[in-house]
JSON list of C-alpha atoms in Angstrom, two decimals:
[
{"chain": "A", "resi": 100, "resn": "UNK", "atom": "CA", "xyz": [-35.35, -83.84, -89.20]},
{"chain": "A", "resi": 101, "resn": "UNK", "atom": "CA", "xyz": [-34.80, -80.36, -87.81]},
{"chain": "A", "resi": 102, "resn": "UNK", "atom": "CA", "xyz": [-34.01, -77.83, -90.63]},
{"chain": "A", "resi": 103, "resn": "UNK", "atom": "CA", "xyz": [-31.38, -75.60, -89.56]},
{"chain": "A", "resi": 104, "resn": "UNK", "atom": "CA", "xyz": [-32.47, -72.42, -91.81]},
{"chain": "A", "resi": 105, "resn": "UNK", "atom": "CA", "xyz": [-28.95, -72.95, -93.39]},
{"chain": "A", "resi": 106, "resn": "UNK", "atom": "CA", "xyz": [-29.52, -74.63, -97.26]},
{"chain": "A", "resi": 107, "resn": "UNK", "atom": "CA", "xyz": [-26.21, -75.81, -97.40]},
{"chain": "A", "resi": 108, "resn": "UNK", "atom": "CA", "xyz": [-25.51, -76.91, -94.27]},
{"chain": "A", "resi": 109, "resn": "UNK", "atom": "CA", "xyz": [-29.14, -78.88, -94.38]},
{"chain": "A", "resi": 110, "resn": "UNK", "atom": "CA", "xyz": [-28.07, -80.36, -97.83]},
{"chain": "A", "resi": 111, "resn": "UNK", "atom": "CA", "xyz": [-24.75, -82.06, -96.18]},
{"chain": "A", "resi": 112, "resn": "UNK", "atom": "CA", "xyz": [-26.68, -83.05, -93.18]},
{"chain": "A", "resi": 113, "resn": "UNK", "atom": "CA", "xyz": [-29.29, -84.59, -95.88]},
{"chain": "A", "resi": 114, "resn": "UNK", "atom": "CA", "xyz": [-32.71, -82.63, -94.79]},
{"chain": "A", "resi": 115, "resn": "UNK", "atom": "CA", "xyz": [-31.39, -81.25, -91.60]},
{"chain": "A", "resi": 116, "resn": "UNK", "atom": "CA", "xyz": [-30.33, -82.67, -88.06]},
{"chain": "A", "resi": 117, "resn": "UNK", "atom": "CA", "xyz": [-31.97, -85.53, -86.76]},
{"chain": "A", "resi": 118, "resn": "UNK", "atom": "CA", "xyz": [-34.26, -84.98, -83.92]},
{"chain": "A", "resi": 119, "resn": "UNK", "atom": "CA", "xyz": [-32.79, -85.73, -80.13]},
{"chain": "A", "resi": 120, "resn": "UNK", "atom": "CA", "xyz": [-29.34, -85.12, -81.83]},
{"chain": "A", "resi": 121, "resn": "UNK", "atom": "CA", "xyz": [-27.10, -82.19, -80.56]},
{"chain": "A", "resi": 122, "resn": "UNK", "atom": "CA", "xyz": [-25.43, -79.77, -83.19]},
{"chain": "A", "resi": 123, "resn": "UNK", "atom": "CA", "xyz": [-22.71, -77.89, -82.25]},
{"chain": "A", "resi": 124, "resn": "UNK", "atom": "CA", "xyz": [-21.24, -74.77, -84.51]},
{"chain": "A", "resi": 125, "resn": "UNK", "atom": "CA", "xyz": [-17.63, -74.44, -84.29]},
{"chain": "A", "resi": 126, "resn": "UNK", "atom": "CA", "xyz": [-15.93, -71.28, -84.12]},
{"chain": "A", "resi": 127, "resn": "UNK", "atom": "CA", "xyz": [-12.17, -69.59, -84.03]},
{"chain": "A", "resi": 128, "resn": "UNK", "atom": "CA", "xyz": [-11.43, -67.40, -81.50]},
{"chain": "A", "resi": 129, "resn": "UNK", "atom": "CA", "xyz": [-12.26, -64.10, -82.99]},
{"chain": "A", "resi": 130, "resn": "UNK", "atom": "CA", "xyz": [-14.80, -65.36, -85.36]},
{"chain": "A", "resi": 131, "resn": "UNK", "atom": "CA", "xyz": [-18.45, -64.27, -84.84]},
{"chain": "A", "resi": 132, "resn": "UNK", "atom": "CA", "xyz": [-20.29, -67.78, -84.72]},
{"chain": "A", "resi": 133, "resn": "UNK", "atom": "CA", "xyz": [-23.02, -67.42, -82.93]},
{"chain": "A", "resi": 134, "resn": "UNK", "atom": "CA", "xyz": [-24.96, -66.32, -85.80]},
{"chain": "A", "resi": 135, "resn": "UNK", "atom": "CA", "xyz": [-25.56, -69.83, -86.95]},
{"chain": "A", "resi": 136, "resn": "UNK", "atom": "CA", "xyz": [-27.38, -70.83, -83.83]},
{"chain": "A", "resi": 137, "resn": "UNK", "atom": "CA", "xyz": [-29.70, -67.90, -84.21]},
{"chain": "A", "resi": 138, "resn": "UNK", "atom": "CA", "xyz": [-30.50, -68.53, -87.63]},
{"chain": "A", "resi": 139, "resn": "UNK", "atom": "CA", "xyz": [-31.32, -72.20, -86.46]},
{"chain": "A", "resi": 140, "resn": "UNK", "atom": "CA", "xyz": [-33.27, -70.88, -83.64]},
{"chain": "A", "resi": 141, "resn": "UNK", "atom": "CA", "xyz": [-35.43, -68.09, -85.52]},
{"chain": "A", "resi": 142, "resn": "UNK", "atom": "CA", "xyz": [-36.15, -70.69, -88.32]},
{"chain": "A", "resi": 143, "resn": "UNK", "atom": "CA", "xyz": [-37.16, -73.26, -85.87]},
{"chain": "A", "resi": 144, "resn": "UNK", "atom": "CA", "xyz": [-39.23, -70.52, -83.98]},
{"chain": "A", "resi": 145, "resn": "UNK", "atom": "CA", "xyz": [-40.50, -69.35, -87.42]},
{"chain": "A", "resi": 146, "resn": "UNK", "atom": "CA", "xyz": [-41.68, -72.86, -88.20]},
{"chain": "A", "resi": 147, "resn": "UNK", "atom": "CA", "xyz": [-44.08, -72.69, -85.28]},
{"chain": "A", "resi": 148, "resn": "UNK", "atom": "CA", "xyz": [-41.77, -75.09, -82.63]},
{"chain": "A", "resi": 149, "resn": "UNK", "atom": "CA", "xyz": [-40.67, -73.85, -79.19]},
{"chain": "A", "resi": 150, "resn": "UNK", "atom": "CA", "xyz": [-37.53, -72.93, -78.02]},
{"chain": "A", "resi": 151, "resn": "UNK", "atom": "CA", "xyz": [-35.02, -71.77, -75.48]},
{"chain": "A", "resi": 152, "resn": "UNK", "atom": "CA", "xyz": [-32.34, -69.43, -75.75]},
{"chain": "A", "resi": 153, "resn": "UNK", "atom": "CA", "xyz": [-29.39, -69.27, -73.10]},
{"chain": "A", "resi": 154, "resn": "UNK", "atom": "CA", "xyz": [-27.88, -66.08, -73.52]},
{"chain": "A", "resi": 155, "resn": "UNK", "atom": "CA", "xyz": [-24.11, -66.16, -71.76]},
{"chain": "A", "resi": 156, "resn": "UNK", "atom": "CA", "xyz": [-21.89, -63.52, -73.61]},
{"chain": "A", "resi": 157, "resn": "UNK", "atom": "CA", "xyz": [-24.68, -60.86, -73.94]},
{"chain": "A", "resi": 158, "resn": "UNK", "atom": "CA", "xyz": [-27.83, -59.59, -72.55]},
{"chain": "A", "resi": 159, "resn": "UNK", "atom": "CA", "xyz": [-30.83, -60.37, -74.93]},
{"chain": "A", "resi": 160, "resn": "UNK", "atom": "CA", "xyz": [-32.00, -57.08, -75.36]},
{"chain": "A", "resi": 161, "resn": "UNK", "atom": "CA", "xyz": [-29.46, -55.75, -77.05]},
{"chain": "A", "resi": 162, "resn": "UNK", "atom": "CA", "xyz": [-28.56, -59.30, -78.87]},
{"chain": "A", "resi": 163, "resn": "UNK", "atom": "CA", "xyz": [-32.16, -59.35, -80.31]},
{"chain": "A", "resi": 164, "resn": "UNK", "atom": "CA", "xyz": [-31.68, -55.65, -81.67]},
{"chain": "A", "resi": 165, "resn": "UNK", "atom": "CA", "xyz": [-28.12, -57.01, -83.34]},
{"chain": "A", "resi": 166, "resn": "UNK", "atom": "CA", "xyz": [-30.48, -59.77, -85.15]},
{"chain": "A", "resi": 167, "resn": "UNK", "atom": "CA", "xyz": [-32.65, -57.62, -86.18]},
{"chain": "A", "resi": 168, "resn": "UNK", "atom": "CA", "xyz": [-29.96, -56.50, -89.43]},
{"chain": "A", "resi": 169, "resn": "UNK", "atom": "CA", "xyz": [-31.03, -60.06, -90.57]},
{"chain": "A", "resi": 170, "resn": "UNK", "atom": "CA", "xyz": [-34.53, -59.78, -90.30]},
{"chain": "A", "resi": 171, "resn": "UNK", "atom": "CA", "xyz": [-35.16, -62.02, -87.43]},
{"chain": "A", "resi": 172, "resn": "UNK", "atom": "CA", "xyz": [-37.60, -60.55, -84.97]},
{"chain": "A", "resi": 173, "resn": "UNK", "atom": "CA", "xyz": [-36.91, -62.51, -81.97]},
{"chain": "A", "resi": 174, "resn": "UNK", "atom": "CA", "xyz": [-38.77, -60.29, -79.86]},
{"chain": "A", "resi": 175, "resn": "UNK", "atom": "CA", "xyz": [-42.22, -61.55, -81.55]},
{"chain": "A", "resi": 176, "resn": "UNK", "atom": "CA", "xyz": [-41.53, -65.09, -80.05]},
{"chain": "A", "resi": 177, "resn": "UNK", "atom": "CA", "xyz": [-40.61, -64.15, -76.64]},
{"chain": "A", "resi": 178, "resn": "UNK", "atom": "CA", "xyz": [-43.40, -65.60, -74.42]},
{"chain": "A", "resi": 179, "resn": "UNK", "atom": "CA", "xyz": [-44.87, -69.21, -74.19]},
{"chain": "A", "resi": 180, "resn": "UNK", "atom": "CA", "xyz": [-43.06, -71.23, -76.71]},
{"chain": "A", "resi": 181, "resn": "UNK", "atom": "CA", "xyz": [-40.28, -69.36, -76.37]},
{"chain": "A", "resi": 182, "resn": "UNK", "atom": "CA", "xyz": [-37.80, -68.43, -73.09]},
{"chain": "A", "resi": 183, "resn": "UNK", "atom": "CA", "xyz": [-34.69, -66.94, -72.56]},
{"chain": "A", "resi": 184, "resn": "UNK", "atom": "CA", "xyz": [-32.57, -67.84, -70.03]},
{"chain": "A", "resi": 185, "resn": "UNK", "atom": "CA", "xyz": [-30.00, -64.96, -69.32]},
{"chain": "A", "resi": 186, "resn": "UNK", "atom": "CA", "xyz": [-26.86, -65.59, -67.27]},
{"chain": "A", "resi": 187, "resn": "UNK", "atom": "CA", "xyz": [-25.32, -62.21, -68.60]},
{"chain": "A", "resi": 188, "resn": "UNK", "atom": "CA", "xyz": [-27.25, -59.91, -67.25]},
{"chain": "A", "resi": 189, "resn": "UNK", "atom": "CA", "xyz": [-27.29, -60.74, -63.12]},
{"chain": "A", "resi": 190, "resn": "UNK", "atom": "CA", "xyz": [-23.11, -61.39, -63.83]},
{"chain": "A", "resi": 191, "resn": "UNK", "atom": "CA", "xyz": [-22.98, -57.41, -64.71]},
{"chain": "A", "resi": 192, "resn": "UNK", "atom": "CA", "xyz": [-25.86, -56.32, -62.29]},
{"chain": "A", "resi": 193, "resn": "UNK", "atom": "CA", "xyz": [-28.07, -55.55, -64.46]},
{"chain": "A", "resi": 194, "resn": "UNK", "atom": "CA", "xyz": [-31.78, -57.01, -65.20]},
{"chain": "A", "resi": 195, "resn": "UNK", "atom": "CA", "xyz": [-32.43, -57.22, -68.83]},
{"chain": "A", "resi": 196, "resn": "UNK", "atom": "CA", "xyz": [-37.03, -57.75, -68.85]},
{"chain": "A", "resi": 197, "resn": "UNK", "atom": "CA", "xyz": [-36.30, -60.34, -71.91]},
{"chain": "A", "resi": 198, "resn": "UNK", "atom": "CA", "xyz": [-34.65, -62.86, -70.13]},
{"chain": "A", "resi": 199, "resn": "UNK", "atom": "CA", "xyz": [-35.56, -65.09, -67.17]},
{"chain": "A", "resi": 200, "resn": "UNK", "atom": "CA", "xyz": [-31.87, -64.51, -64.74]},
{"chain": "A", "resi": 201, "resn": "UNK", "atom": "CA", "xyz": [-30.24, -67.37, -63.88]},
{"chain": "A", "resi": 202, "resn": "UNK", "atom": "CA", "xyz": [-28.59, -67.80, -59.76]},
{"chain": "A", "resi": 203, "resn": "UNK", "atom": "CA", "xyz": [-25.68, -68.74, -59.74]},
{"chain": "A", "resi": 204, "resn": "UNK", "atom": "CA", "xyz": [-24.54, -68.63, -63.13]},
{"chain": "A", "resi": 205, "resn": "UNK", "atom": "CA", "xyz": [-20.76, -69.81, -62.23]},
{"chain": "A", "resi": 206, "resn": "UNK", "atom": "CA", "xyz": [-22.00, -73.28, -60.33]},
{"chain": "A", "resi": 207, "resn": "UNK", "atom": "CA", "xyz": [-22.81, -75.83, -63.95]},
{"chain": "A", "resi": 208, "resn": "UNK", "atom": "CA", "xyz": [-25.93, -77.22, -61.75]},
{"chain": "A", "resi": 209, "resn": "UNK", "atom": "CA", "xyz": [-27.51, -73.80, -62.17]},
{"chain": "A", "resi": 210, "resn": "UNK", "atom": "CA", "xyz": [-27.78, -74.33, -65.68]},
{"chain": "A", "resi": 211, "resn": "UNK", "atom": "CA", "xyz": [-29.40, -77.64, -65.72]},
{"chain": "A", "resi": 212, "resn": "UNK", "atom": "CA", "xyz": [-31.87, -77.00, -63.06]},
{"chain": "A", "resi": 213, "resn": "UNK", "atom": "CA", "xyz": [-32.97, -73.82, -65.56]},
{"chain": "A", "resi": 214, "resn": "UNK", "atom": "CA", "xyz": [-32.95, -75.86, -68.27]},
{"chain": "A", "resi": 215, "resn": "UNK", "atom": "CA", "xyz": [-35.24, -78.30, -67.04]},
{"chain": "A", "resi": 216, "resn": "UNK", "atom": "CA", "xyz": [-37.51, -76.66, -65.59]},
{"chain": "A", "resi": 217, "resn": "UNK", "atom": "CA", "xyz": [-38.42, -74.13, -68.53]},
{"chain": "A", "resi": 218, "resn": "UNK", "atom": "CA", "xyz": [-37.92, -77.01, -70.87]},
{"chain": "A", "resi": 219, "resn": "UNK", "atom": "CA", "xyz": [-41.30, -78.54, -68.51]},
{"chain": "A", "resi": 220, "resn": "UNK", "atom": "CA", "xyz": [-42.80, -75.07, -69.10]},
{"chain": "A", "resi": 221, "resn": "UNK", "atom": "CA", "xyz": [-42.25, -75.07, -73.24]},
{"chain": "A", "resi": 222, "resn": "UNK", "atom": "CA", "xyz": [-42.78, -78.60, -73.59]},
{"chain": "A", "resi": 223, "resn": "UNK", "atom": "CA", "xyz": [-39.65, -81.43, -73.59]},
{"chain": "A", "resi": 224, "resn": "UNK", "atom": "CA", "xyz": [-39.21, -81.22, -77.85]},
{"chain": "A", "resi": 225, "resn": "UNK", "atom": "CA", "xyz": [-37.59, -78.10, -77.80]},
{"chain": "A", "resi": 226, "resn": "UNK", "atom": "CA", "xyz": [-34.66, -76.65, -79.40]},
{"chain": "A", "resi": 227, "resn": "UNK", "atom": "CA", "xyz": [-32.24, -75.47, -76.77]},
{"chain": "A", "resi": 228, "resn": "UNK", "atom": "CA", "xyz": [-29.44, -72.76, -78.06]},
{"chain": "A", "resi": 229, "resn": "UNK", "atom": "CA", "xyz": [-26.44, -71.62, -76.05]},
{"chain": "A", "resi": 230, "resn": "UNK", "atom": "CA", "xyz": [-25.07, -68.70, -77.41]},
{"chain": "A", "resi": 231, "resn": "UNK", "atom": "CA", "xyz": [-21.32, -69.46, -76.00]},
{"chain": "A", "resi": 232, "resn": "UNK", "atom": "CA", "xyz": [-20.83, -73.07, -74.31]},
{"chain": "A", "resi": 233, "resn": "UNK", "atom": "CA", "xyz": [-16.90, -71.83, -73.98]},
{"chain": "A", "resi": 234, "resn": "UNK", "atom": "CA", "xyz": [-18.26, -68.94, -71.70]},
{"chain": "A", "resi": 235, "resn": "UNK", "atom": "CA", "xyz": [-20.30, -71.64, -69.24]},
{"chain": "A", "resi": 236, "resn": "UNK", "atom": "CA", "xyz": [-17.02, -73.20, -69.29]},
{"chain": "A", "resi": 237, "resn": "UNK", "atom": "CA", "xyz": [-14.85, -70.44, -68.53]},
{"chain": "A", "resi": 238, "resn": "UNK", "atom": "CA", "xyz": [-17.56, -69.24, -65.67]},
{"chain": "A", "resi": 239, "resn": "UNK", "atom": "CA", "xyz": [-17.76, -73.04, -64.34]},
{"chain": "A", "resi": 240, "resn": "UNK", "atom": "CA", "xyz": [-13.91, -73.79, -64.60]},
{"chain": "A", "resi": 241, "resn": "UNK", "atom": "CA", "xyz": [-14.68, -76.53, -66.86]},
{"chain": "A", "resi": 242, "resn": "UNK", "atom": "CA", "xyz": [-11.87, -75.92, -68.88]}
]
């Protein structure tokens, strides 16, 4: 099991979510939910896994300074076992040093070539966080 960092929410998924499982946090319009992706992300980066962040509705400079108000120091896990993929950043012109930038970031084959090949880099068994999946489907006109 995969321990979210949440107590309650691991409690009603009885020890966490079950590894090779996907977990998606719902959100209203309006509603800041993104937090609860990043607190399942730094916990899982705390606990010495790997990870990969896929930053859509922000650049992770900034994003990682945000975090910081709850104590999670995502910049300490930047590196090997940890890899953000930034599709915010190249859509404004900008290059943001965190983040690897994704090409083509409005084609939905962009993001799964990315994927997989920093998932080779960090090993298969990591946890993979999208910030905003409505914003890949906005930019991909999956909707």
């Amino acid at each position: 099991m995969l321990e979210t960092g949440i107590p309650k929410l691991d409690d009603l998924l009885g020890g966490g979510m079950p590894k090779g499982r996907s977990l998606i946090y719902y959100a209203y319009p309006g509603v800041e939910g993104r937090v609860f992706g990043m607190q399942t992300l730094y916990n899982h980066l705390k606990n010495h896994h790997s990870g990969i962040l896929l930053t859509t509705s922000c650049s992770p400079t900034p994003l990682f300074k945000e975090l910081r108000e709850f104590g999670w120091n995502f910049f300490a896990y930047v590196g090997e076992k940890f890899r953000v993929i930034d599709t915010y950043s190249p859509l404004i012109g900008i290059r943001d040093e965190l983040g690897i930038p994704m090409d083509e970031p409005e084609v939905i084959e962009s993001y799964t070539l990315h994927l997989l090949r920093e998932m080779e880099e960090v090993g298969e068994q990591t946890l993979v966080v999208v910030d905003s999946l409505s914003t890949i489907m906005d930019l991909c006109g999956c909707l």
